[in-house]
CSV table of C-alpha atoms in Angstrom, one decimal:
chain,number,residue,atom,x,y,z
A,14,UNK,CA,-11.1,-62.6,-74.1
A,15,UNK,CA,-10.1,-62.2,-70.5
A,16,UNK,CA,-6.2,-60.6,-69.9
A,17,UNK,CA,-4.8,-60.7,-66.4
A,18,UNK,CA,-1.4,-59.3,-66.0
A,19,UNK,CA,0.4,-60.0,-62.7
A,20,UNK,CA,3.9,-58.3,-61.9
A,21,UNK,CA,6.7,-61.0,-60.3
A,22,UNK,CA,9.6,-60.9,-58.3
A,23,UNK,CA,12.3,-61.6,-60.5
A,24,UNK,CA,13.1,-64.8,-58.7
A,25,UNK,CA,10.2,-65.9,-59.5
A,26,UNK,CA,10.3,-66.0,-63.3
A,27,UNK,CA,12.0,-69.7,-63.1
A,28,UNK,CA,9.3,-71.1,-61.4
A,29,UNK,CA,6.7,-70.2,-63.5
A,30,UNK,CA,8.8,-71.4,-66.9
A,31,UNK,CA,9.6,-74.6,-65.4
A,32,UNK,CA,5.8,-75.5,-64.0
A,33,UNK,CA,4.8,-74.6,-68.0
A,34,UNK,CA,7.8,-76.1,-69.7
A,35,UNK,CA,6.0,-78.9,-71.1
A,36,UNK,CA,3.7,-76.0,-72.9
A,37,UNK,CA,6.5,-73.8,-73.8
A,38,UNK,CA,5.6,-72.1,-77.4
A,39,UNK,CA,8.6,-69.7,-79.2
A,40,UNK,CA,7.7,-66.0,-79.0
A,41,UNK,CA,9.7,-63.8,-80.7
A,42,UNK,CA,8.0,-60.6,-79.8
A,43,UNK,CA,10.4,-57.5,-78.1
A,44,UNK,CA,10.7,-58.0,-74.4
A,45,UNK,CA,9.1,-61.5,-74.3
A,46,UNK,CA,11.4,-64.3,-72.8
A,47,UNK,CA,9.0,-67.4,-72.0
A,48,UNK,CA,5.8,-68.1,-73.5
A,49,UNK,CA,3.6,-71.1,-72.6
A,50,UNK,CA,0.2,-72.1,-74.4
A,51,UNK,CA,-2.8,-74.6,-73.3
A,52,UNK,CA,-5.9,-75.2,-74.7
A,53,UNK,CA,-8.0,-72.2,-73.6
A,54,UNK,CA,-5.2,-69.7,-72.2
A,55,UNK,CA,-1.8,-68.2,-73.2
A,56,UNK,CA,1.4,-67.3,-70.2
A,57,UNK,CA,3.4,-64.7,-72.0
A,58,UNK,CA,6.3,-63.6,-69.1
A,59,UNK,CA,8.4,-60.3,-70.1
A,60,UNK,CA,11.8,-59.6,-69.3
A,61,UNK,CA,10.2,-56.5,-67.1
A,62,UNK,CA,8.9,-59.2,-64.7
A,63,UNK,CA,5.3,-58.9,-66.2
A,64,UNK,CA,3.5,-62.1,-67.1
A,65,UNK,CA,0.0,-62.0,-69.0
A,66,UNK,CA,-2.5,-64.5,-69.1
A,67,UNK,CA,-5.0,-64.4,-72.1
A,68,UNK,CA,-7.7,-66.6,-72.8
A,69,UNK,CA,-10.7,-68.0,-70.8
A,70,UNK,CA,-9.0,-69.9,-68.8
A,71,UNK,CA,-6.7,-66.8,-67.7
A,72,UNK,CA,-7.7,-66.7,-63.8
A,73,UNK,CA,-7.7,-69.9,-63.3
A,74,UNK,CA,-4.3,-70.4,-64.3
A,75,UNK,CA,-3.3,-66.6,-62.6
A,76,UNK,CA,-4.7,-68.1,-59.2
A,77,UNK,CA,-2.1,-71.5,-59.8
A,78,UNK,CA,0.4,-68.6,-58.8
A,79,UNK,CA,-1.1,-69.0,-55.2
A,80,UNK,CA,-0.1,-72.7,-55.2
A,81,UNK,CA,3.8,-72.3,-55.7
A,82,UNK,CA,5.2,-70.0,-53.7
A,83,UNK,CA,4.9,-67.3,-56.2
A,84,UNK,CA,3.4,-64.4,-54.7
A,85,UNK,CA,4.7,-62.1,-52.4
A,86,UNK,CA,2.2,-59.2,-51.0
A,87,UNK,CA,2.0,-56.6,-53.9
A,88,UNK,CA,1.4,-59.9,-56.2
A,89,UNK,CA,-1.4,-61.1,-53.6
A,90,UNK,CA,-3.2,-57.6,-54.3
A,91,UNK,CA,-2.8,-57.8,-58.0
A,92,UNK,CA,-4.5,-60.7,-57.8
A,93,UNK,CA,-7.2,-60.3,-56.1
A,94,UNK,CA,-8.9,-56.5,-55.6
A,95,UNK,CA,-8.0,-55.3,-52.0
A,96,UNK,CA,-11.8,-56.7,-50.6
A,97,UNK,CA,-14.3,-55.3,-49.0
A,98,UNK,CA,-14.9,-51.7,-47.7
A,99,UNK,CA,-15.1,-52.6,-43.8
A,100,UNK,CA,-17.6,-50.9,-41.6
A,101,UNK,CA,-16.4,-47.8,-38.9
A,102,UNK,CA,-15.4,-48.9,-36.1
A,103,UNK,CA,-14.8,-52.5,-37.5
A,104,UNK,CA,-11.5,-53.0,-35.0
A,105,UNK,CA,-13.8,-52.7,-32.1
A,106,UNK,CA,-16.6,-55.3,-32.8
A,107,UNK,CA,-17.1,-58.9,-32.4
A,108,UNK,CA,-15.6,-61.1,-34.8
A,109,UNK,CA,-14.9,-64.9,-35.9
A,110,UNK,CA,-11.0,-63.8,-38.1
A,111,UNK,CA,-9.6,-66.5,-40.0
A,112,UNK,CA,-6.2,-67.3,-41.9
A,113,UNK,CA,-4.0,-69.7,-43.1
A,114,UNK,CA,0.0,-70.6,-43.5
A,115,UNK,CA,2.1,-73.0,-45.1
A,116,UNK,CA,1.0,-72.7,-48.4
A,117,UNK,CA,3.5,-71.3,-50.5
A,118,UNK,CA,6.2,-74.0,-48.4
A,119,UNK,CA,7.2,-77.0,-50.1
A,120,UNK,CA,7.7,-78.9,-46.8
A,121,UNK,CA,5.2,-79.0,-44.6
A,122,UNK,CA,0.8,-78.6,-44.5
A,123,UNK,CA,-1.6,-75.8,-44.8
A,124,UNK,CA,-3.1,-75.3,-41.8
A,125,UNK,CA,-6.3,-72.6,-41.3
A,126,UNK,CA,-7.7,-71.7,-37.9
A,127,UNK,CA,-10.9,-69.5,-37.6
A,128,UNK,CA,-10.9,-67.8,-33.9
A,129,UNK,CA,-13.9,-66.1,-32.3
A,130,UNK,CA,-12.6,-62.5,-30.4
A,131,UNK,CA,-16.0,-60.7,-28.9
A,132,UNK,CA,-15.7,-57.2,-28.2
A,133,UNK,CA,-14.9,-57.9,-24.4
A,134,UNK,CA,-12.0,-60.3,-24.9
A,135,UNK,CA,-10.4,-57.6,-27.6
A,136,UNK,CA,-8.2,-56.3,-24.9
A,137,UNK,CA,-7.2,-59.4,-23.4
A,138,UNK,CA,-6.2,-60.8,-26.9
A,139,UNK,CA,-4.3,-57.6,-27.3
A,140,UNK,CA,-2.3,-58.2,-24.3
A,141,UNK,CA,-1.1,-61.6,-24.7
A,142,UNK,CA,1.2,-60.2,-27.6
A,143,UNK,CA,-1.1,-60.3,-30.5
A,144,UNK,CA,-0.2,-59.2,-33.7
A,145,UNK,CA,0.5,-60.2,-37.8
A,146,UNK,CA,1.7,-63.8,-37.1
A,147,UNK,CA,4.4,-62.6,-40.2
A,148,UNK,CA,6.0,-59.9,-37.6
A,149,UNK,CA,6.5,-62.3,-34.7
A,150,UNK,CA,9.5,-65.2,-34.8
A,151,UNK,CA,8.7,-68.3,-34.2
A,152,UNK,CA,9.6,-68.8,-30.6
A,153,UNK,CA,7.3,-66.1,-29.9
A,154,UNK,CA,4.5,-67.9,-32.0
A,155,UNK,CA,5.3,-70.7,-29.5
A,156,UNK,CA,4.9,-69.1,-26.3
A,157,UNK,CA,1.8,-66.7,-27.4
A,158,UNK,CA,-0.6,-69.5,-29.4
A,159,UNK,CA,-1.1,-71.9,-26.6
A,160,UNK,CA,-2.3,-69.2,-24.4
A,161,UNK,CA,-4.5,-68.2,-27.4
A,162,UNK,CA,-5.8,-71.9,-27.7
A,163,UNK,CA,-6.9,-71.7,-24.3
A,164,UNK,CA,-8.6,-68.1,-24.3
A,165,UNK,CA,-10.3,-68.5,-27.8
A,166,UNK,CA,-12.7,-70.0,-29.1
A,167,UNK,CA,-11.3,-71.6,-32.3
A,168,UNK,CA,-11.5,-74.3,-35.0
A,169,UNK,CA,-7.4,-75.5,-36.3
A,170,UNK,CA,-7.4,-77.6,-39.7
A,171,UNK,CA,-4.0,-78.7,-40.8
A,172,UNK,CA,-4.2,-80.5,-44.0
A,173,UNK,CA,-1.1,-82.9,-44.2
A,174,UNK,CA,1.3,-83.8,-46.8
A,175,UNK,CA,-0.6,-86.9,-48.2
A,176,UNK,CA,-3.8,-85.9,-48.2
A,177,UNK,CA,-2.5,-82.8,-50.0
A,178,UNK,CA,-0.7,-84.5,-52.5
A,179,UNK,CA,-4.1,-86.9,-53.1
A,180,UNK,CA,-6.1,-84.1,-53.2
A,181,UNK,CA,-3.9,-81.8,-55.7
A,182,UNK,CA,-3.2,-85.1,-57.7
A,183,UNK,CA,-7.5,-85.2,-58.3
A,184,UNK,CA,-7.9,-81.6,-59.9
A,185,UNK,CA,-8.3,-79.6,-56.7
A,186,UNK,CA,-6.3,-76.5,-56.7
A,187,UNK,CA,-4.6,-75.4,-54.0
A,188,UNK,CA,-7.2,-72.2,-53.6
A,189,UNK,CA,-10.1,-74.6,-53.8
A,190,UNK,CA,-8.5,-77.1,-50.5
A,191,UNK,CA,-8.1,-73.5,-48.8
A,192,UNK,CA,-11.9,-72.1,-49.4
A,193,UNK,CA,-13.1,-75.9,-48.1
A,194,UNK,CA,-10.7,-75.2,-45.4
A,195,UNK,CA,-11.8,-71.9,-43.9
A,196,UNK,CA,-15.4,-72.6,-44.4
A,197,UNK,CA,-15.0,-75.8,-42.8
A,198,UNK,CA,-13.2,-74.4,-39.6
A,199,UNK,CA,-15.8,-70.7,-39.4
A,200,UNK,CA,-18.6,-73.3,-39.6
A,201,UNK,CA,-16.9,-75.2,-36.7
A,202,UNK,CA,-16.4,-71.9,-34.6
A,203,UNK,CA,-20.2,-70.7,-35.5
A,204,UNK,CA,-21.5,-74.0,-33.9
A,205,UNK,CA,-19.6,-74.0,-30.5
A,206,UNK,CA,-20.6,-70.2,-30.1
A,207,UNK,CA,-24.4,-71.1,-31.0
A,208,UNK,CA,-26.8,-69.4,-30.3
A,209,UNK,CA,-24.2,-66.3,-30.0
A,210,UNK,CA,-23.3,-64.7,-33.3
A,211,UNK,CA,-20.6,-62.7,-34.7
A,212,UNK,CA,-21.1,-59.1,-36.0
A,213,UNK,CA,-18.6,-60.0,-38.8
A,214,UNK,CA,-16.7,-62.8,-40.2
A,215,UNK,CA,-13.4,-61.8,-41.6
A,216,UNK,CA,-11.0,-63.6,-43.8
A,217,UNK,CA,-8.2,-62.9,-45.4
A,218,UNK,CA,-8.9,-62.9,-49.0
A,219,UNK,CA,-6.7,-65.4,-51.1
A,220,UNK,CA,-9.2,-65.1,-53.8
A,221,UNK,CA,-12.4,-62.9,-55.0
A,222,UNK,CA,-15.5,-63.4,-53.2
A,223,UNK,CA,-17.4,-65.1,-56.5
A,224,UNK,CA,-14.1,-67.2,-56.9
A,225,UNK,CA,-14.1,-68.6,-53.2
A,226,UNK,CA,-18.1,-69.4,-52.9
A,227,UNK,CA,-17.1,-71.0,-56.5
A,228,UNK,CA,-14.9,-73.5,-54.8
A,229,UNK,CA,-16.8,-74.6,-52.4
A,230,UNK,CA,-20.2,-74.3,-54.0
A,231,UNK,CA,-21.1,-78.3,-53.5
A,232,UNK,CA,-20.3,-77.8,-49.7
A,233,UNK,CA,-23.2,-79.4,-47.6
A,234,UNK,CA,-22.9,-76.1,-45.6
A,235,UNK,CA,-21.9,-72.8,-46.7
A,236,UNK,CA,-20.6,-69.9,-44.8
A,237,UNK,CA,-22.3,-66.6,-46.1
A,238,UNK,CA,-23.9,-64.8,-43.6
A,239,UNK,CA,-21.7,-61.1,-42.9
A,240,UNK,CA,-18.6,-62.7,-44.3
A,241,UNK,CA,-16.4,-60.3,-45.4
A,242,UNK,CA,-12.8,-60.8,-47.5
A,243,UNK,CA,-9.9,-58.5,-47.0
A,244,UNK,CA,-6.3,-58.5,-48.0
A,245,UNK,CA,-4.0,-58.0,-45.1
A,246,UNK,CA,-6.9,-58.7,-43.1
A,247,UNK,CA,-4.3,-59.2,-40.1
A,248,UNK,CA,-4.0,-55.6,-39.8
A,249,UNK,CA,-8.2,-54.6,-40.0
A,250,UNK,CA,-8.8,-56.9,-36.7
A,251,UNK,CA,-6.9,-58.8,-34.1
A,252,UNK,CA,-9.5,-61.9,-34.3
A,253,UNK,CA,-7.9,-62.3,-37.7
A,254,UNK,CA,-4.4,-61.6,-36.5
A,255,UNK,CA,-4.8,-64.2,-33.9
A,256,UNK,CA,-6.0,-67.1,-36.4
A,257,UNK,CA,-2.7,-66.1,-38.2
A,258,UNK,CA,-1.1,-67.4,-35.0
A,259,UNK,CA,-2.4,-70.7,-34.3
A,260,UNK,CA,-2.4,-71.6,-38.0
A,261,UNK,CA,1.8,-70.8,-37.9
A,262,UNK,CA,1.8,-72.6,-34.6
A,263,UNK,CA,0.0,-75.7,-36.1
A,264,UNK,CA,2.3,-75.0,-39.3
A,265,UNK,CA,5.3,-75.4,-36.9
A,266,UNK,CA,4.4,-78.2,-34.7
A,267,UNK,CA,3.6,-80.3,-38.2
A,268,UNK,CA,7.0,-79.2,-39.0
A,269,UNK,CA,8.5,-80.3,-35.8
A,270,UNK,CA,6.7,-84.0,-36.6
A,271,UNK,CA,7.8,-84.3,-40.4
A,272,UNK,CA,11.9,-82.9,-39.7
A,273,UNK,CA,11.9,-85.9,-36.8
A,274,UNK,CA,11.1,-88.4,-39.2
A,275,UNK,CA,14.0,-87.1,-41.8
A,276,UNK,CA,16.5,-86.8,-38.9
A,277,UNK,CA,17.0,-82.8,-39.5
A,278,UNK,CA,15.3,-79.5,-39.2
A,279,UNK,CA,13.1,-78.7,-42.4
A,280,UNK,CA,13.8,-75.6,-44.5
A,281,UNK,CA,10.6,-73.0,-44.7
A,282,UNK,CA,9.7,-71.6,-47.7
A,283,UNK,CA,10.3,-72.7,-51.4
A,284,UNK,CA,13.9,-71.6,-52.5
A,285,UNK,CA,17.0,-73.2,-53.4
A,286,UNK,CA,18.0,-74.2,-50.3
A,287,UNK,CA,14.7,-76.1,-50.4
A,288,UNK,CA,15.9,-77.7,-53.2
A,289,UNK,CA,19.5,-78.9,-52.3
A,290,UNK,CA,17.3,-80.4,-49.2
A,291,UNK,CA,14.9,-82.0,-51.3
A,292,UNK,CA,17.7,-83.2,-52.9
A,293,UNK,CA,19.2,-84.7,-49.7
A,294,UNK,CA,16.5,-86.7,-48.6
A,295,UNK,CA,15.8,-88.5,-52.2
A,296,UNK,CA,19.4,-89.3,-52.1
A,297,UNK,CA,19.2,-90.5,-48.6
A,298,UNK,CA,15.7,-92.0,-47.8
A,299,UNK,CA,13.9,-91.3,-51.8
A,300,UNK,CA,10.9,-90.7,-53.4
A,301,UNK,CA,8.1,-91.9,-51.2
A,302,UNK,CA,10.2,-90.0,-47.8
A,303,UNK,CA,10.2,-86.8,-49.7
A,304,UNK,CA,6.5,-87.2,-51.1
A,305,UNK,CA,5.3,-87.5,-48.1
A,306,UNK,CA,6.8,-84.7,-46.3
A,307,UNK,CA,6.3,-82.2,-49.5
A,308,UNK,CA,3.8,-80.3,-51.9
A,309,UNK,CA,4.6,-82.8,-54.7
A,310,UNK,CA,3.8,-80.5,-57.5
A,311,UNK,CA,5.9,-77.5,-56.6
A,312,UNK,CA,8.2,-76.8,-58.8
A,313,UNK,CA,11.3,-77.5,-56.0
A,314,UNK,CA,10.4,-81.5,-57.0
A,315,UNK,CA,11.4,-81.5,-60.3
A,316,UNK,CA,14.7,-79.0,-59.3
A,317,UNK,CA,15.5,-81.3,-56.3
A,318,UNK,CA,15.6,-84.3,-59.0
A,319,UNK,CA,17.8,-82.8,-61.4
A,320,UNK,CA,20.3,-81.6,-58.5
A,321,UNK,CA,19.7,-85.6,-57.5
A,322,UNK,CA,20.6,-86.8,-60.7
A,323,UNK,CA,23.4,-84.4,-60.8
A,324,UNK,CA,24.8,-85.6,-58.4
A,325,UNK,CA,24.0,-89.6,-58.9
A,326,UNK,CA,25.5,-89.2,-62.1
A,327,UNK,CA,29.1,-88.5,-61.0
């Protein structure tokens, strides 16, 4: 039987009760206080923020915690082990870096960019302000990307609400539309380099390297040549760093788009303020607004309803 036992933020406990209520089973061992069960796996969550999953189904439903919100970065390394033992010197070589944003935010797309930074460009990257898009605030992601754009060679996916939503609503999880995603966009930045190659391709590992070649194993064309996963991959070189930018710039611009259309500026993330505006806009332009503007299966759609009826109700 496989176990996986993941450690959560205690704000997170809610979410992952209310995405399982419907399989919600009474435990009444010490220290348990939720326990789900589906056909091939048990959730068990303690009250020390520990939640187990048992049963052969146990990583698939561990890596669901990638698809609401639910991991912060000690959860990301539980996850997944901390990838692969880099060569020396890796900083300093050529390298196609990819990443991706946006998806642990109810509102708004995922978007993945793969960018191309040979040795002799390392420096110029470096100067235009490079670093962990996370450490830089948006207005600086908006003056730094486009200059990026321009310098490096690059492939930007941003997968939008509805085509999300479709997507999610056939079976694919949200770590399977990522893996299509990022070898979709290092296969787009290995063709416009042709006949040059990388030393290295880098990504920043959302999943284990049999898991991700899992996802995408019907792909037409598979990435597999010196790919190598990290966590925090960010931080090991800047070509990775910089695909972390124009994936938040994309993220933003999208963001820009979709808070037009509802006539305010969009909340990031997935909290309670999320919610309350979720909440809003079915009470002001409904369902199919909000659907088509969110990650429908999060677990903010079901709390932005109940605040809705709430407040219909009065």
């Amino acid at each position: 039987m496989n176990n996986i036992v993941l450690k959560l933020l205690p704000q997170q406990l809610n979410e992952i009760e209310t995405y399982y209520l419907k399989h919600k089973v009474e435990r009444n061992a010490p220290g348990v206080v939720f326990a789900a069960k589906l056909p091939d796996v048990t959730i068990t969550v303690y009250s020390s923020g520990k939640v187990m999953f048992q049963g052969l189904g146990a990583q698939r439903e561990a890596s669901r915690l990638n698809e609401f919100a639910l991991t912060d970065e000690n959860n990301q390394q539980n996850i997944n082990s901390i990838g692969d033992t880099l060569p020396e010197n890796f900083s300093k070589l050529s390298v196609i870096g990819s990443d991706e944003t946006g998806t642990g935010d109810y509102f708004g797309p995922i978007t993945v960019a793969a960018v191309y930074v040979p040795n002799d460009k390392i420096e110029l990257v470096t100067e235009l302000g490079v670093k962990d898009s996370k450490q830089l605030n948006d207005q600086a992601i908006r003056e730094i990307a486009p200059h990026l754009i321009a310098t490096c060679v690059h492939s930007l996916l941003t997968l939008r609400n509805d085509k999300y939503n479709d997507l999610q609503s056939r079976g694919l999880t949200q770590g399977k539309m990522k893996a299509m995603l990022h070898n979709q966009a290092l296969k787009h930045v290995l063709h416009k380099i042709s006949p040059e190659k990388p030393d290295y391709i880098l990504i920043d590992q959302f999943a284990e390297r049999d898991t991700y070649y899992q996802y995408i194993q019907n792909e037409k064309e598979i990435i597999r040549e010196n790919v190598l996963f990290s966590t925090k991959a960010e931080q090991q070189h800047i070509a990775v760093a910089a695909a972390s930018i124009i994936a938040r710039y994309a993220f933003l611009i999208e963001m820009d788009r979709l808070s037009d259309i509802v006539g305010f500026p969009l909340q990031k993330g997935a909290s309670h303020l999320v919610d309350e505006m979720a909440a809003k806009i079915l009470l002001q332009q409904g369902e199919n607004v909000l659907r088509s503007i969110a990650k429908w299966h999060f677990a903010n759609t079901k709390k932005a309803k109940r605040i809705y009826e709430n407040f219909a109700s009065r």
